[in-house]
C-alpha positions as semicolon CSV with decimal commas, in nm:
position;residue;x (nm);y (nm);z (nm)
1;M;-3,264;-3,047;-0,709
2;S;-3,429;-3,228;-0,964
3;G;-3,239;-3,301;-1,287
4;P;-3,345;-3,325;-1,672
5;L;-3,487;-3,741;-1,660
6;R;-3,812;-3,636;-1,667
7;L;-3,907;-3,911;-1,927
8;V;-4,114;-4,202;-1,751
9;P;-4,092;-4,565;-1,995
10;D;-4,416;-4,628;-2,153
11;E;-4,615;-4,959;-2,024
12;G;-4,598;-5,123;-2,340
13;T;-4,278;-5,111;-2,425
14;P;-4,089;-5,434;-2,392
15;G;-3,846;-5,503;-2,211
16;W;-3,410;-5,535;-2,357
17;A;-3,444;-5,941;-2,330
18;E;-3,777;-5,900;-2,578
19;E;-3,597;-5,667;-2,738
20;A;-3,281;-5,846;-2,767
21;M;-3,436;-6,120;-2,973
22;R;-3,679;-5,840;-3,189
23;L;-3,367;-5,665;-3,277
24;R;-3,171;-5,996;-3,404
25;T;-3,089;-6,073;-3,754
26;V;-2,873;-6,350;-3,785
27;P;-2,991;-6,644;-4,024
28;R;-3,024;-6,953;-3,892
29;R;-2,894;-7,190;-4,173
30;R;-2,633;-7,144;-4,452
31;P;-2,811;-7,019;-4,813
32;G;-2,711;-7,265;-5,092
33;P;-2,650;-7,127;-5,446
34;A;-3,028;-7,191;-5,562
35;D;-3,095;-6,941;-5,341
36;Q;-2,966;-6,674;-5,472
37;P;-2,947;-6,458;-5,142
38;T;-2,888;-6,077;-5,098
39;P;-2,775;-5,909;-4,799
40;E;-2,916;-5,815;-4,546
41;I;-2,832;-5,539;-4,332
42;S;-2,970;-5,487;-4,019
43;P;-3,024;-5,144;-3,863
44;D;-2,823;-5,042;-3,585
45;P;-3,076;-5,043;-3,327
46;L;-2,910;-4,758;-3,066
47;D;-3,096;-4,556;-3,380
48;E;-3,409;-4,676;-3,190
49;L;-3,371;-4,670;-2,874
50;A;-3,228;-4,291;-2,981
51;E;-3,495;-4,138;-3,139
52;R;-3,677;-4,246;-2,839
53;L;-3,480;-4,169;-2,567
54;A;-3,396;-3,812;-2,728
55;E;-3,586;-3,498;-2,552
56;L;-3,340;-3,804;-2,235
57;C;-3,065;-3,739;-2,471
58;A;-3,104;-3,395;-2,578
59;D;-3,162;-3,202;-2,200
60;A;-2,907;-3,428;-2,113
61;V;-2,573;-3,184;-1,977
62;H;-2,290;-3,570;-1,925
63;P;-2,324;-3,882;-2,047
64;Y;-2,379;-4,013;-1,699
65;E;-2,733;-3,795;-1,658
66;I;-2,843;-4,133;-1,964
67;A;-2,650;-4,423;-1,743
68;A;-2,877;-4,326;-1,449
69;F;-3,194;-4,361;-1,684
70;L;-3,058;-4,706;-1,834
71;E;-2,986;-4,866;-1,580
72;S;-3,362;-4,751;-1,363
73;D;-3,432;-4,908;-1,618
74;G;-3,360;-5,233;-1,588
75;L;-3,137;-5,176;-1,880
76;T;-2,730;-5,419;-1,749
77;D;-2,397;-5,497;-1,899
78;E;-2,516;-5,753;-2,073
79;Q;-2,826;-5,647;-2,240
80;A;-2,616;-5,357;-2,376
81;A;-2,384;-5,625;-2,567
82;L;-2,647;-5,878;-2,621
83;V;-2,901;-5,607;-2,769
84;Y;-2,652;-5,254;-2,863
85;G;-2,299;-5,411;-2,890
86;R;-2,154;-5,235;-2,618
87;P;-1,948;-5,409;-2,383
88;D;-2,147;-5,131;-2,047
89;S;-2,401;-4,888;-2,041
90;F;-2,167;-4,635;-1,988
91;T;-2,016;-4,703;-2,339
92;L;-2,414;-4,691;-2,485
93;A;-2,477;-4,356;-2,272
94;E;-2,133;-4,243;-2,405
95;D;-2,298;-4,315;-2,839
96;L;-2,598;-4,125;-2,785
97;F;-2,447;-3,846;-2,621
98;D;-2,288;-3,824;-2,902
99;K;-2,547;-3,882;-3,182
100;V;-2,807;-3,653;-3,040
101;A;-2,810;-3,370;-3,026
102;R;-2,801;-3,115;-2,773
103;R;-3,148;-2,957;-2,717
104;Y;-3,178;-2,690;-2,467
105;P;-3,410;-2,536;-2,277
106;G;-3,315;-2,209;-2,184
107;P;-3,264;-2,037;-1,844
108;V;-3,506;-2,103;-1,587
109;S;-3,723;-1,871;-1,533
110;A;-3,652;-1,677;-1,190
111;G;-4,060;-1,735;-1,086
112;A;-3,911;-2,141;-1,075
113;D;-3,543;-2,077;-0,948
114;P;-3,547;-2,286;-0,607
115;W;-3,219;-2,096;-0,527
116;R;-3,361;-1,718;-0,539
117;A;-3,349;-1,581;-0,204
118;D;-3,528;-1,205;-0,058
119;P;-3,248;-0,982;-0,056
120;W;-3,387;-0,814;0,215
121;R;-3,342;-1,106;0,478
122;C;-3,092;-1,108;0,381
123;L;-2,968;-0,838;0,575
124;V;-3,196;-0,918;0,792
125;R;-2,985;-1,180;0,911
126;G;-2,673;-1,014;0,865
127;L;-2,823;-0,782;1,101
128;V;-2,892;-1,082;1,398
129;F;-2,552;-1,224;1,317
130;A;-2,332;-0,881;1,460
131;L;-2,606;-0,728;1,767
132;P;-2,540;-1,084;1,992
133;G;-2,152;-0,786;1,981
134;L;-2,325;-0,538;2,147
135;G;-2,346;-0,806;2,416
136;Y;-1,982;-0,788;2,477
137;L;-2,013;-0,394;2,614
138;L;-2,278;-0,492;2,814
139;G;-2,087;-0,737;3,035
140;A;-1,719;-0,576;2,948
141;D;-1,737;-0,471;3,381
142;F;-1,843;-0,863;3,473
143;F;-1,433;-0,943;3,361
144;N;-1,219;-0,885;3,619
145;T;-0,843;-0,860;3,595
146;H;-0,669;-1,118;3,803
147;R;-0,515;-1,406;3,535
148;T;-0,551;-1,795;3,520
149;R;-0,261;-2,037;3,428
150;F;-0,331;-1,935;3,044
151;G;-0,267;-1,553;3,069
152;M;-0,583;-1,408;2,965
153;P;-0,776;-1,196;3,183
154;S;-1,019;-1,434;3,485
155;G;-1,352;-1,551;3,324
156;M;-1,223;-1,469;2,959
157;A;-1,121;-1,785;2,879
158;A;-1,388;-1,973;3,023
159;L;-1,651;-1,711;2,810
160;A;-1,396;-1,813;2,494
161;A;-1,392;-2,224;2,549
162;A;-1,770;-2,216;2,568
163;T;-1,851;-1,992;2,265
164;L;-1,634;-2,230;2,102
165;L;-1,804;-2,562;2,191
166;S;-2,102;-2,372;2,135
167;W;-1,993;-2,296;1,768
168;A;-1,910;-2,620;1,722
169;F;-2,203;-2,773;1,883
170;N;-2,470;-2,504;1,691
171;Q;-2,288;-2,585;1,374
172;A;-2,317;-2,923;1,342
173;L;-2,726;-2,992;1,496
174;A;-2,823;-2,669;1,236
175;Y;-2,680;-2,929;0,958
176;R;-2,886;-3,219;1,116
177;A;-3,229;-3,002;1,137
178;Y;-3,105;-2,842;0,776
179;G;-3,146;-3,142;0,668
180;W;-3,448;-3,292;0,878
181;L;-3,607;-2,927;0,653
182;S;-3,484;-3,068;0,288
183;L;-3,707;-3,420;0,373
184;G;-3,994;-3,159;0,388
185;E;-3,956;-3,322;0,765
186;R;-3,979;-3,008;0,988
187;R;-4,135;-3,195;1,346
188;S;-3,864;-3,356;1,310
189;A;-3,580;-3,068;1,264
190;A;-3,784;-2,884;1,555
191;R;-3,792;-3,227;1,713
192;A;-3,365;-3,222;1,702
193;L;-3,338;-2,855;1,787
194;A;-3,582;-2,879;2,100
195;L;-3,377;-3,148;2,224
196;G;-3,019;-3,124;2,134
197;A;-3,040;-2,626;2,150
198;P;-3,082;-2,733;2,615
199;V;-2,786;-3,020;2,576
200;G;-2,568;-2,798;2,357
201;A;-2,611;-2,455;2,588
202;V;-2,602;-2,676;2,919
203;L;-2,177;-2,860;2,750
204;A;-2,086;-2,485;2,765
205;A;-2,212;-2,392;3,045
206;G;-1,975;-2,656;3,231
207;V;-1,725;-2,561;3,051
208;G;-1,688;-2,175;3,129
209;W;-1,774;-2,376;3,579
210;V;-1,532;-2,582;3,543
211;L;-1,266;-2,297;3,371
212;G;-1,359;-2,105;3,647
213;G;-1,364;-1,749;3,656
214;P;-1,553;-1,502;3,918
215;L;-1,889;-1,542;3,954
216;A;-2,037;-1,238;3,764
217;A;-1,842;-1,383;3,464
218;L;-1,949;-1,714;3,484
219;L;-2,371;-1,602;3,453
220;F;-2,283;-1,442;3,176
221;T;-2,122;-1,729;2,973
222;I;-2,391;-1,971;3,071
223;G;-2,739;-1,679;2,985
224;Q;-2,496;-1,676;2,615
225;S;-2,491;-2,031;2,573
226;G;-2,871;-2,034;2,589
227;Y;-2,882;-1,753;2,432
228;L;-2,657;-1,918;2,137
229;G;-2,922;-2,222;2,158
230;A;-3,193;-1,992;2,107
231;A;-3,088;-1,799;1,836
232;T;-2,989;-2,158;1,611
233;A;-3,343;-2,286;1,652
234;L;-3,489;-1,934;1,573
235;L;-3,285;-1,949;1,252
236;V;-3,295;-2,291;1,120
237;L;-3,687;-2,276;1,158
238;G;-3,618;-1,900;0,955
239;K;-3,765;-1,700;1,276
240;E;-3,460;-1,387;1,176
241;R;-3,722;-1,108;1,261
242;L;-3,852;-1,232;1,583
243;L;-3,506;-1,281;1,715
244;L;-3,402;-0,899;1,547
245;A;-3,724;-0,805;1,814
246;A;-3,572;-1,012;2,143
247;L;-3,213;-0,821;2,005
248;A;-3,369;-0,544;2,024
249;P;-3,318;-0,486;2,394
250;S;-2,908;-0,498;2,387
251;A;-2,890;-0,280;2,051
252;V;-3,049;0,002;2,264
253;G;-2,864;-0,089;2,548
254;A;-2,521;-0,085;2,452
255;G;-2,614;0,273;2,192
256;L;-2,687;0,394;2,595
257;V;-2,350;0,258;2,667
258;L;-2,124;0,471;2,446
259;E;-2,232;0,772;2,488
260;V;-2,374;0,746;2,924
261;Q;-2,202;0,549;3,185
262;L;-2,561;0,290;3,221
263;P;-2,589;0,185;3,663
264;S;-2,443;-0,194;3,624
265;W;-2,784;-0,348;3,726
266;V;-2,926;-0,124;3,455
267;K;-2,730;-0,325;3,216
268;V;-2,768;-0,725;3,388
269;V;-3,150;-0,594;3,362
270;I;-3,094;-0,506;2,928
271;L;-2,918;-0,857;2,978
272;L;-3,154;-1,011;3,092
273;A;-3,475;-0,909;2,856
274;T;-3,213;-1,036;2,540
275;L;-3,149;-1,438;2,729
276;A;-3,561;-1,426;2,837
277;G;-3,794;-1,309;2,499
278;T;-3,525;-1,521;2,264
279;L;-3,596;-1,766;2,549
280;G;-3,940;-1,712;2,435
281;L;-3,963;-1,714;2,136
282;A;-3,739;-2,054;2,063
283;G;-3,984;-2,151;2,255
284;W;-4,295;-2,084;2,093
285;E;-4,170;-2,171;1,788
286;L;-4,049;-2,511;1,887
287;R;-4,398;-2,597;2,058
288;L;-4,580;-2,515;1,732
289;C;-4,375;-2,706;1,538
290;L;-4,354;-2,993;1,725
291;A;-4,776;-2,999;1,690
292;E;-4,763;-3,011;1,306
293;P;-4,850;-3,385;1,183
294;G;-4,558;-3,593;1,051
295;G;-4,263;-3,639;1,192
296;S;-4,171;-3,944;1,092
297;G;-3,755;-3,957;1,292
298;R;-3,667;-4,193;1,043
299;G;-3,354;-4,150;0,715
300;G;-3,235;-3,842;0,911
301;P;-2,919;-3,692;0,788
302;A;-2,657;-3,945;0,807
303;W;-2,470;-3,875;1,193
304;H;-2,053;-3,921;1,078
305;V;-2,130;-3,601;0,847
306;T;-2,323;-3,459;1,125
307;G;-1,993;-3,455;1,332
308;A;-1,848;-3,352;1,041
309;A;-1,989;-3,021;1,020
310;G;-1,955;-2,953;1,396
311;L;-1,615;-3,004;1,346
312;F;-1,574;-2,784;1,063
313;G;-1,734;-2,519;1,294
314;L;-1,484;-2,575;1,588
315;A;-1,182;-2,480;1,299
316;V;-1,408;-2,166;1,193
317;G;-1,490;-2,046;1,486
318;T;-1,152;-2,076;1,584
319;L;-1,028;-1,882;1,339
320;T;-1,246;-1,625;1,398
321;M;-1,179;-1,654;1,730
322;I;-0,751;-1,624;1,656
323;S;-0,840;-1,282;1,469
324;G;-1,000;-1,121;1,668
325;L;-0,818;-1,195;1,966
326;G;-0,471;-1,269;1,769
327;P;-0,236;-0,979;2,011
328;T;-0,377;-1,049;2,278
329;L;-0,260;-1,352;2,309
330;H;0,006;-1,340;2,171
331;H;0,077;-1,135;2,471
332;A;-0,120;-1,339;2,706
333;V;0,209;-1,664;2,590
334;R;0,440;-1,485;2,623
335;A;0,351;-1,313;3,030
336;T;0,609;-1,011;2,928
337;G;0,696;-0,692;2,765
338;P;0,420;-0,422;2,755
339;A;0,052;-0,474;2,681
340;P;-0,021;-0,465;2,385
341;A;-0,109;-0,160;2,163
342;P;-0,443;-0,099;2,016
343;S;-0,476;-0,276;1,654
344;A;-0,813;-0,239;1,462
345;T;-0,934;-0,598;1,485
346;G;-1,214;-0,455;1,666
347;P;-1,331;-0,302;1,293
348;C;-1,224;-0,662;1,040
349;L;-1,451;-0,806;1,301
350;V;-1,770;-0,579;1,277
351;A;-1,708;-0,646;0,918
352;L;-1,689;-0,954;0,887
353;T;-1,971;-1,020;1,103
354;L;-2,217;-0,716;0,877
355;S;-2,120;-0,913;0,555
356;L;-2,287;-1,267;0,661
357;G;-2,594;-1,180;0,538
358;L;-2,463;-1,089;0,206
359;A;-2,227;-1,374;0,242
360;E;-2,513;-1,600;0,297
361;W;-2,699;-1,460;-0,014
362;L;-2,438;-1,527;-0,282
363;L;-2,493;-1,843;-0,138
364;Y;-2,776;-1,870;-0,287
365;R;-2,633;-1,628;-0,583
366;Y;-2,360;-1,969;-0,714
367;R;-2,672;-2,215;-0,668
368;S;-2,919;-1,990;-0,883
369;L;-2,572;-1,947;-1,132
370;A;-2,490;-2,267;-1,158
371;T;-2,887;-2,471;-1,234
372;A;-2,902;-2,155;-1,463
373;A;-2,569;-2,318;-1,623
374;L;-2,671;-2,658;-1,504
375;R;-2,972;-2,608;-1,835
376;T;-2,738;-2,468;-2,075
377;S;-2,368;-2,500;-2,144
378;A;-2,323;-2,790;-2,404
379;S;-2,073;-2,958;-2,275
380;P;-1,945;-3,040;-1,915
381;A;-1,615;-2,885;-2,028
382;A;-1,851;-2,568;-2,069
383;F;-2,034;-2,622;-1,749
384;R;-1,666;-2,670;-1,542
385;R;-1,595;-2,327;-1,692
386;R;-1,898;-2,151;-1,639
387;T;-1,929;-2,263;-1,293
388;A;-1,625;-2,137;-1,186
389;L;-1,655;-1,803;-1,372
390;V;-1,984;-1,842;-1,150
391;L;-1,811;-1,881;-0,786
392;A;-1,478;-1,652;-0,928
393;G;-1,775;-1,397;-0,917
394;C;-1,956;-1,466;-0,613
395;L;-1,620;-1,455;-0,390
396;L;-1,480;-1,174;-0,618
397;G;-1,811;-0,929;-0,485
398;Y;-1,802;-1,068;-0,147
399;L;-1,437;-0,937;-0,075
400;L;-1,515;-0,669;-0,191
401;V;-1,794;-0,532;-0,007
402;V;-1,608;-0,661;0,315
403;A;-1,271;-0,401;0,226
404;G;-1,521;-0,171;0,194
405;L;-1,627;-0,273;0,526
406;A;-1,352;-0,240;0,719
407;L;-1,262;0,070;0,601
408;G;-1,598;0,236;0,640
409;A;-1,589;0,023;1,022
410;D;-1,234;0,103;1,062
411;A;-1,342;0,488;1,004
412;L;-1,612;0,543;1,210
413;W;-1,415;0,370;1,475
414;A;-1,261;0,605;1,789
415;H;-0,904;0,529;1,937
416;T;-0,756;0,298;1,683
417;P;-0,511;0,284;1,414
418;P;-0,601;0,295;1,075
419;I;-0,615;-0,075;0,906
420;G;-0,280;-0,150;0,773
421;T;-0,196;-0,365;0,434
422;T;-0,151;-0,706;0,685
423;Q;-0,439;-0,662;0,881
424;L;-0,697;-0,614;0,590
425;T;-0,465;-0,935;0,385
426;D;-0,548;-1,148;0,726
427;L;-0,919;-1,039;0,707
428;L;-0,918;-1,106;0,354
429;L;-0,840;-1,403;0,364
430;L;-0,976;-1,528;0,679
431;A;-1,328;-1,439;0,447
432;A;-1,226;-1,624;0,094
433;T;-1,167;-1,943;0,355
434;L;-1,505;-1,907;0,533
435;W;-1,720;-1,823;0,246
436;T;-1,580;-2,094;-0,021
437;A;-1,612;-2,347;0,291
438;L;-1,935;-2,224;0,331
439;L;-2,029;-2,312;-0,002
440;L;-1,883;-2,651;-0,011
441;Q;-2,053;-2,736;0,361
442;A;-2,377;-2,564;0,187
443;L;-2,313;-2,907;-0,138
444;S;-2,221;-3,200;0,087
445;V;-1,812;-3,146;0,032
446;T;-1,823;-3,194;0,449
447;W;-1,499;-3,388;0,526
448;R;-1,267;-3,241;0,340
449;T;-1,367;-2,829;0,364
450;A;-1,371;-2,985;0,750
451;G;-1,058;-3,146;0,743
452;L;-0,873;-2,882;0,620
453;C;-1,016;-2,549;0,834
454;L;-0,862;-2,740;1,083
455;A;-0,573;-2,798;0,926
456;A;-0,556;-2,447;0,899
457;A;-0,675;-2,374;1,278
458;G;-0,498;-2,625;1,482
459;Y;-0,153;-2,442;1,307
460;E;-0,306;-2,142;1,412
461;V;-0,294;-2,213;1,708
462;L;0,016;-2,376;1,771
463;A;0,221;-2,096;1,601
464;L;0,051;-1,907;1,850
465;L;0,141;-2,121;2,187
466;T;0,536;-2,086;2,082
467;G;0,506;-1,735;2,068
468;G;0,396;-1,682;1,667
469;D;0,283;-1,320;1,533
470;P;0,022;-1,285;1,474
471;Q;-0,010;-1,160;1,201
472;E;0,195;-1,361;1,003
473;L;0,060;-1,634;1,117
474;Q;-0,303;-1,577;1,014
475;L;-0,138;-1,451;0,684
476;Y;0,003;-1,815;0,615
477;G;-0,340;-2,027;0,836
478;C;-0,629;-1,866;0,617
479;G;-0,356;-1,818;0,288
480;A;-0,250;-2,169;0,246
481;A;-0,689;-2,304;0,397
482;A;-0,819;-2,020;0,072
483;V;-0,522;-2,186;-0,216
484;L;-0,667;-2,497;-0,151
485;L;-1,059;-2,465;-0,101
486;I;-1,060;-2,199;-0,390
487;P;-0,946;-2,509;-0,655
488;L;-1,137;-2,753;-0,475
489;A;-1,466;-2,580;-0,533
490;V;-1,366;-2,535;-0,897
491;I;-1,307;-2,867;-0,885
492;V;-1,619;-3,069;-0,709
493;L;-1,848;-2,838;-0,817
494;G;-1,767;-2,775;-1,181
495;R;-1,913;-3,203;-1,191
496;T;-2,282;-3,188;-1,243
497;T;-2,397;-3,435;-1,033
498;R;-2,288;-3,221;-0,815
499;H;-2,592;-3,011;-0,827
500;R;-2,836;-3,331;-0,881
């Protein structure tokens, strides 16, 4: 995002050393009585500099913007002291900021907004985030009731582990590919996806094979790992409509399963058709991108930041999985007592996945409003207030939609009790954690965000292994993460330099 630093010094402008020689007016000899001198007062050279940089200083939101321009123009602290009598360039920038009145051009027009997002596209992306869950309805018969040492149904532990690894790996892969796209390196992004997606699928499938389970469950796990890698490639390349078309067989098959009893071979055919369509479309799009010119492959995203994105994906996946399988995991850890009663976790997860499209649109909306605030705020304090209000409005709107979706899904979901206050609170805390963390990740606050989410996920895992109540541990884990992430977002994103 480009800032208001638009001035370029003229080639004929004297350098800072020549400026010093021109502006200095110290007399070379002591005047005698016959000279009858009059005091010679030199004008403040800061006035001339302020006039020359009037446009830059008037548009600046923070003195650091002026300091950055002065330093890029070659001004050193010694020259600032020699020419302008200020100890360093930052003090000089602060004086210029105070001397020139703010003169803002106003909000950016809708056509010039770089963060304007298409709501219909975000809606389609929300659908492709939610529709893969229908595949579990088709593959439910592939998991038997034998138990593993983790106390879970045979094959379910392998599927859960492979899913977590896929989420972590594909989150890092997507972050890296998006980094290439931000540099205009579409071919390099496609190369990263073409190499990384198969590696992630093989690793996830290998984890499923190591943990064991029936052959049908293992094949389902392998297919899911391949689908997640291919879907990541299509989503990063902006081909969500193709992915939606590939998911059509599973959507139709899941609808039939809810009405009639389908033979197992029909379910297998539907799942294979979905997998083949996704892999084929992803391969075709990657092939087209790799054929494009360019793609130096140098100077891409830093690997340590990519690693932080992967850890963030692992933490988010763990928090979401505990939210959905909390009662089942709790019963498996205790290994005693009756099976857990039906709960409203299904409607809650459906609401969360359906809201991901809105979450993505609100991320763009926040960036758009923060950019407008950057141009219209009269001071750094005013900018912090504006961005805090924008953050509160976007987060509150997202939570209200999530709550509405959860209550609506619960009303339509058969054989489940109504959503209680505790369950709804847990869902909203998880949603607040996920959205705020995604916003911070989008603005390159990577390691602090990943660390807080990992701490919350680690607490919930340890509490669950020691027999803690899933609802209570989520209340404390996600609650603590949200309480820490929201103030972090207010403070860090309230800095003008974060939005440049």
